[in-house]
GROMACS .gro file of C-alpha atoms in nm:
model
  288
    1UNK     CA    1  12.925  10.146  15.943
    2UNK     CA    2  12.729   9.910  15.733
    3UNK     CA    3  12.606   9.518  15.888
    4UNK     CA    4  12.468   9.199  15.718
    5UNK     CA    5  12.161   9.096  15.724
    6UNK     CA    6  12.272   8.766  15.924
    7UNK     CA    7  12.404   9.027  16.163
    8UNK     CA    8  12.055   9.205  16.235
    9UNK     CA    9  11.852   8.867  16.191
   10UNK     CA   10  12.036   8.688  16.456
   11UNK     CA   11  12.046   8.991  16.687
   12UNK     CA   12  11.663   8.983  16.640
   13UNK     CA   13  11.590   8.620  16.702
   14UNK     CA   14  11.837   8.687  17.053
   15UNK     CA   15  11.596   8.947  17.105
   16UNK     CA   16  11.283   8.741  17.169
   17UNK     CA   17  11.113   8.843  17.474
   18UNK     CA   18  11.306   9.162  17.529
   19UNK     CA   19  11.140   9.504  17.606
   20UNK     CA   20  11.324   9.693  17.853
   21UNK     CA   21  11.639   9.620  17.685
   22UNK     CA   22  11.560   9.768  17.378
   23UNK     CA   23  11.454  10.100  17.588
   24UNK     CA   24  11.816  10.133  17.703
   25UNK     CA   25  12.002  10.040  17.373
   26UNK     CA   26  11.785  10.312  17.182
   27UNK     CA   27  11.872  10.562  17.463
   28UNK     CA   28  12.221  10.487  17.493
   29UNK     CA   29  12.222  10.636  17.160
   30UNK     CA   30  12.302  11.056  17.132
   31UNK     CA   31  12.178  11.248  16.989
   32UNK     CA   32  11.787  11.153  17.048
   33UNK     CA   33  11.573  11.161  16.763
   34UNK     CA   34  11.398  11.472  16.807
   35UNK     CA   35  11.508  11.503  17.122
   36UNK     CA   36  11.256  11.247  17.290
   37UNK     CA   37  11.384  11.005  17.573
   38UNK     CA   38  11.169  10.656  17.536
   39UNK     CA   39  10.973  10.567  17.836
   40UNK     CA   40  10.965  10.180  17.917
   41UNK     CA   41  10.573  10.252  17.913
   42UNK     CA   42  10.588  10.356  17.529
   43UNK     CA   43  10.475  10.219  17.214
   44UNK     CA   44  10.809  10.057  17.097
   45UNK     CA   45  10.786   9.949  16.748
   46UNK     CA   46  10.984  10.174  16.577
   47UNK     CA   47  11.254  10.172  16.867
   48UNK     CA   48  11.277   9.795  16.853
   49UNK     CA   49  11.394   9.843  16.451
   50UNK     CA   50  11.639  10.120  16.551
   51UNK     CA   51  11.759   9.948  16.867
   52UNK     CA   52  11.874   9.652  16.631
   53UNK     CA   53  12.106   9.863  16.412
   54UNK     CA   54  12.222  10.094  16.701
   55UNK     CA   55  12.324   9.763  16.886
   56UNK     CA   56  12.529   9.664  16.571
   57UNK     CA   57  12.675   9.962  16.471
   58UNK     CA   58  12.495  10.093  16.144
   59UNK     CA   59  12.293  10.380  16.209
   60UNK     CA   60  12.371  10.513  15.906
   61UNK     CA   61  12.208  10.267  15.734
   62UNK     CA   62  11.841  10.305  15.956
   63UNK     CA   63  11.881  10.646  16.129
   64UNK     CA   64  11.779  10.629  16.512
   65UNK     CA   65  11.367  10.690  16.539
   66UNK     CA   66  11.122  10.597  16.771
   67UNK     CA   67  10.821  10.678  16.538
   68UNK     CA   68  10.679  10.435  16.274
   69UNK     CA   69  10.606  10.711  16.022
   70UNK     CA   70  10.876  10.931  16.078
   71UNK     CA   71  11.099  10.583  16.055
   72UNK     CA   72  10.945  10.556  15.708
   73UNK     CA   73  11.029  10.911  15.621
   74UNK     CA   74  11.415  10.841  15.699
   75UNK     CA   75  11.442  10.537  15.510
   76UNK     CA   76  11.227  10.741  15.257
   77UNK     CA   77  11.507  11.000  15.242
   78UNK     CA   78  11.800  10.741  15.201
   79UNK     CA   79  11.621  10.594  14.869
   80UNK     CA   80  11.539  10.286  15.037
   81UNK     CA   81  11.152  10.284  15.113
   82UNK     CA   82  10.934  10.156  14.833
   83UNK     CA   83  10.541  10.069  14.846
   84UNK     CA   84  10.453   9.741  14.896
   85UNK     CA   85  10.333   9.676  14.500
   86UNK     CA   86  10.682   9.809  14.389
   87UNK     CA   87  10.888   9.590  14.595
   88UNK     CA   88  10.892   9.205  14.656
   89UNK     CA   89  10.968   9.121  15.037
   90UNK     CA   90  11.307   8.998  15.171
   91UNK     CA   91  11.478   8.859  15.473
   92UNK     CA   92  11.625   9.190  15.661
   93UNK     CA   93  11.358   9.425  15.503
   94UNK     CA   94  11.214   9.654  15.737
   95UNK     CA   95  10.805   9.589  15.727
   96UNK     CA   96  10.549   9.889  15.772
   97UNK     CA   97  10.219   9.911  15.828
   98UNK     CA   98   9.873  10.101  15.829
   99UNK     CA   99   9.645   9.917  16.056
  100UNK     CA  100   9.398  10.179  16.064
  101UNK     CA  101   9.376  10.229  15.696
  102UNK     CA  102   9.388  10.580  15.729
  103UNK     CA  103   9.716  10.571  15.498
  104UNK     CA  104   9.938  10.683  15.851
  105UNK     CA  105  10.212  10.443  15.902
  106UNK     CA  106  10.163  10.325  16.248
  107UNK     CA  107  10.344   9.993  16.314
  108UNK     CA  108  10.672   9.838  16.215
  109UNK     CA  109  10.834   9.535  16.209
  110UNK     CA  110  11.161   9.350  16.038
  111UNK     CA  111  11.100   9.043  15.762
  112UNK     CA  112  11.270   8.741  15.878
  113UNK     CA  113  11.176   8.468  15.644
  114UNK     CA  114  10.920   8.502  15.316
  115UNK     CA  115  10.755   8.175  15.257
  116UNK     CA  116  10.556   8.179  14.914
  117UNK     CA  117  10.309   8.451  14.993
  118UNK     CA  118  10.359   8.460  15.349
  119UNK     CA  119  10.631   8.707  15.515
  120UNK     CA  120  10.714   8.637  15.865
  121UNK     CA  121  10.808   8.936  16.081
  122UNK     CA  122  10.974   9.034  16.416
  123UNK     CA  123  10.796   9.322  16.625
  124UNK     CA  124  10.651   9.451  16.940
  125UNK     CA  125  10.332   9.433  16.938
  126UNK     CA  126  10.263   9.512  17.255
  127UNK     CA  127  10.475   9.394  17.578
  128UNK     CA  128  10.799   9.238  17.424
  129UNK     CA  129  10.969   9.099  17.086
  130UNK     CA  130  10.726   8.856  16.926
  131UNK     CA  131  10.717   8.693  16.532
  132UNK     CA  132  10.398   8.648  16.364
  133UNK     CA  133  10.303   8.605  15.992
  134UNK     CA  134  10.086   8.807  15.737
  135UNK     CA  135   9.991   8.724  15.413
  136UNK     CA  136  10.220   8.932  15.121
  137UNK     CA  137   9.871   9.050  14.956
  138UNK     CA  138   9.713   9.196  15.333
  139UNK     CA  139   9.586   9.579  15.259
  140UNK     CA  140   9.762   9.611  15.639
  141UNK     CA  141  10.081   9.612  15.482
  142UNK     CA  142  10.178   9.958  15.333
  143UNK     CA  143  10.548   9.946  15.236
  144UNK     CA  144  10.905   9.818  15.261
  145UNK     CA  145  11.268   9.951  15.349
  146UNK     CA  146  11.551   9.796  15.244
  147UNK     CA  147  11.873   9.924  15.398
  148UNK     CA  148  12.194   9.906  15.221
  149UNK     CA  149  12.357   9.598  15.388
  150UNK     CA  150  12.660   9.450  15.317
  151UNK     CA  151  12.664   9.230  15.027
  152UNK     CA  152  12.909   8.938  14.944
  153UNK     CA  153  12.828   8.793  14.595
  154UNK     CA  154  13.124   8.577  14.556
  155UNK     CA  155  13.010   8.185  14.632
  156UNK     CA  156  13.088   8.096  14.935
  157UNK     CA  157  13.382   7.798  14.998
  158UNK     CA  158  13.321   7.485  15.201
  159UNK     CA  159  13.388   7.425  15.534
  160UNK     CA  160  13.357   7.159  15.789
  161UNK     CA  161  13.013   7.176  15.934
  162UNK     CA  162  12.997   7.265  16.308
  163UNK     CA  163  13.313   7.396  16.370
  164UNK     CA  164  13.243   7.788  16.384
  165UNK     CA  165  12.851   7.859  16.385
  166UNK     CA  166  12.630   8.181  16.489
  167UNK     CA  167  12.650   8.225  16.870
  168UNK     CA  168  12.971   8.075  16.923
  169UNK     CA  169  13.252   8.246  17.121
  170UNK     CA  170  13.568   8.285  16.969
  171UNK     CA  171  13.946   8.415  16.998
  172UNK     CA  172  14.125   8.538  16.734
  173UNK     CA  173  14.457   8.382  16.648
  174UNK     CA  174  14.779   8.564  16.667
  175UNK     CA  175  14.907   8.651  16.297
  176UNK     CA  176  14.567   8.651  16.138
  177UNK     CA  177  14.433   8.986  15.919
  178UNK     CA  178  14.101   9.048  15.844
  179UNK     CA  179  13.894   8.889  15.580
  180UNK     CA  180  13.992   9.173  15.340
  181UNK     CA  181  14.389   9.165  15.419
  182UNK     CA  182  14.384   9.466  15.612
  183UNK     CA  183  14.547   9.422  15.988
  184UNK     CA  184  14.384   9.367  16.293
  185UNK     CA  185  14.411   9.591  16.602
  186UNK     CA  186  14.612   9.462  16.891
  187UNK     CA  187  14.282   9.490  17.111
  188UNK     CA  188  14.106   9.216  16.900
  189UNK     CA  189  14.347   8.997  17.005
  190UNK     CA  190  14.277   9.016  17.359
  191UNK     CA  191  13.941   8.984  17.390
  192UNK     CA  192  13.685   8.692  17.367
  193UNK     CA  193  13.421   8.773  17.070
  194UNK     CA  194  13.067   8.653  16.923
  195UNK     CA  195  12.970   8.517  16.606
  196UNK     CA  196  12.692   8.720  16.450
  197UNK     CA  197  12.752   8.578  16.105
  198UNK     CA  198  12.899   8.260  15.905
  199UNK     CA  199  12.920   8.227  15.520
  200UNK     CA  200  13.187   7.947  15.429
  201UNK     CA  201  13.440   8.030  15.546
  202UNK     CA  202  13.354   8.437  15.582
  203UNK     CA  203  13.269   8.447  15.957
  204UNK     CA  204  13.167   8.805  16.107
  205UNK     CA  205  13.255   8.922  16.474
  206UNK     CA  206  13.024   9.142  16.654
  207UNK     CA  207  13.041   9.238  17.064
  208UNK     CA  208  13.348   9.131  17.256
  209UNK     CA  209  13.209   8.949  17.615
  210UNK     CA  210  13.257   9.284  17.809
  211UNK     CA  211  13.022   9.485  17.602
  212UNK     CA  212  13.241   9.766  17.526
  213UNK     CA  213  13.313   9.674  17.127
  214UNK     CA  214  13.129   9.596  16.853
  215UNK     CA  215  13.330   9.529  16.562
  216UNK     CA  216  13.100   9.385  16.300
  217UNK     CA  217  13.425   9.259  16.117
  218UNK     CA  218  13.438   8.993  15.890
  219UNK     CA  219  13.733   8.719  15.934
  220UNK     CA  220  13.863   8.392  15.790
  221UNK     CA  221  13.748   8.089  16.000
  222UNK     CA  222  14.052   7.943  16.033
  223UNK     CA  223  14.231   8.223  16.207
  224UNK     CA  224  13.973   8.182  16.498
  225UNK     CA  225  13.968   7.916  16.783
  226UNK     CA  226  13.652   7.830  17.036
  227UNK     CA  227  13.613   7.989  17.369
  228UNK     CA  228  13.515   7.720  17.597
  229UNK     CA  229  13.299   7.872  17.899
  230UNK     CA  230  13.228   7.580  18.127
  231UNK     CA  231  13.450   7.560  18.421
  232UNK     CA  232  13.598   7.171  18.377
  233UNK     CA  233  13.723   7.294  18.003
  234UNK     CA  234  13.534   7.051  17.781
  235UNK     CA  235  13.222   7.039  17.559
  236UNK     CA  236  13.020   7.041  17.858
  237UNK     CA  237  12.967   6.670  17.863
  238UNK     CA  238  13.057   6.565  18.208
  239UNK     CA  239  12.744   6.324  18.236
  240UNK     CA  240  12.600   6.379  18.615
  241UNK     CA  241  12.890   6.589  18.712
  242UNK     CA  242  12.695   6.875  18.505
  243UNK     CA  243  12.366   6.826  18.685
  244UNK     CA  244  12.237   7.081  18.918
  245UNK     CA  245  12.014   7.040  19.180
  246UNK     CA  246  11.648   7.240  19.105
  247UNK     CA  247  11.707   7.454  19.407
  248UNK     CA  248  12.059   7.532  19.294
  249UNK     CA  249  11.908   7.615  18.963
  250UNK     CA  250  11.621   7.828  19.124
  251UNK     CA  251  11.852   8.025  19.300
  252UNK     CA  252  12.109   8.084  19.038
  253UNK     CA  253  11.790   8.205  18.817
  254UNK     CA  254  11.703   8.447  19.128
  255UNK     CA  255  12.057   8.577  19.067
  256UNK     CA  256  12.020   8.645  18.733
  257UNK     CA  257  11.710   8.849  18.820
  258UNK     CA  258  11.879   9.019  19.093
  259UNK     CA  259  12.178   9.145  18.823
  260UNK     CA  260  12.454   8.922  18.956
  261UNK     CA  261  12.583   8.736  18.660
  262UNK     CA  262  12.490   9.052  18.428
  263UNK     CA  263  12.376   9.081  18.095
  264UNK     CA  264  12.386   8.923  17.733
  265UNK     CA  265  12.784   8.754  17.639
  266UNK     CA  266  12.893   8.831  18.051
  267UNK     CA  267  12.582   8.603  18.163
  268UNK     CA  268  12.650   8.346  17.902
  269UNK     CA  269  13.013   8.316  18.013
  270UNK     CA  270  12.935   8.340  18.364
  271UNK     CA  271  12.685   8.049  18.404
  272UNK     CA  272  12.862   7.847  18.121
  273UNK     CA  273  12.733   7.523  18.059
  274UNK     CA  274  12.448   7.561  18.319
  275UNK     CA  275  12.324   7.904  18.072
  276UNK     CA  276  12.022   7.735  17.897
  277UNK     CA  277  11.896   7.546  18.236
  278UNK     CA  278  11.941   7.885  18.458
  279UNK     CA  279  11.797   8.084  18.177
  280UNK     CA  280  11.474   7.861  18.148
  281UNK     CA  281  11.434   7.892  18.489
  282UNK     CA  282  11.447   8.263  18.497
  283UNK     CA  283  11.183   8.255  18.233
  284UNK     CA  284  10.956   8.030  18.441
  285UNK     CA  285  11.016   8.281  18.751
  286UNK     CA  286  10.936   8.582  18.507
  287UNK     CA  287  10.667   8.411  18.369
  288UNK     CA  288  10.759   8.427  18.004
   0.00000   0.00000   0.00000
């Protein structure tokens, strides 16, 4: 299964500050590359890139690998790797580095933005996912690989802004079909899905809130309805009624750290309108 640039960049943004999750995602894919199970204390630059595509079900376009040099070889075998003087970087490209100047690729990241002569990239330099910048002309850049992403060059139709956006939780309306007209399996209608990309009225659904499925499938925005996650059933604007004491927020954050609210979308659903407050307190308690 292929995937879109938007989906990969959204996940890279969502994984900022993560480390252990990336190891878990990588090790969940079988068979492990070269039979090696990645450890939490390992250098994780290539593991991170591989985990992005594992999580999105797109290992056919980026075969999993935990070593930067071998990842470059994998992409070269697919005809997708190019030395830096033979390509112009774009968001979604995998960027390879030779920091030691010995012609050995020793680090890797993913390009999130290109600003004139500056390349912005997401990577794991040491402990967790971060974003850095580097000059396009830097001698430390060895090359780029451009995965075979899904593309859609048709003009994006206009839709009212603010209706469906990346990160929304949505349900599929009964009677809907996929963007290409194909029938939708019954289970899709029964679950709640996260939006991972929006282009006009073309919306790409990612994982469901149970974490069981990751469908990476486009659908018309008009065939979706937003799912409200707070207890009151409105849009979370109840004035003072939505305010929790700092001690309650701290208690909830400690429960999150203990794993009582789950991870990812499950945590977001369970915390509802308090997600941002509690997650900020989680980050404070963990020193992030």
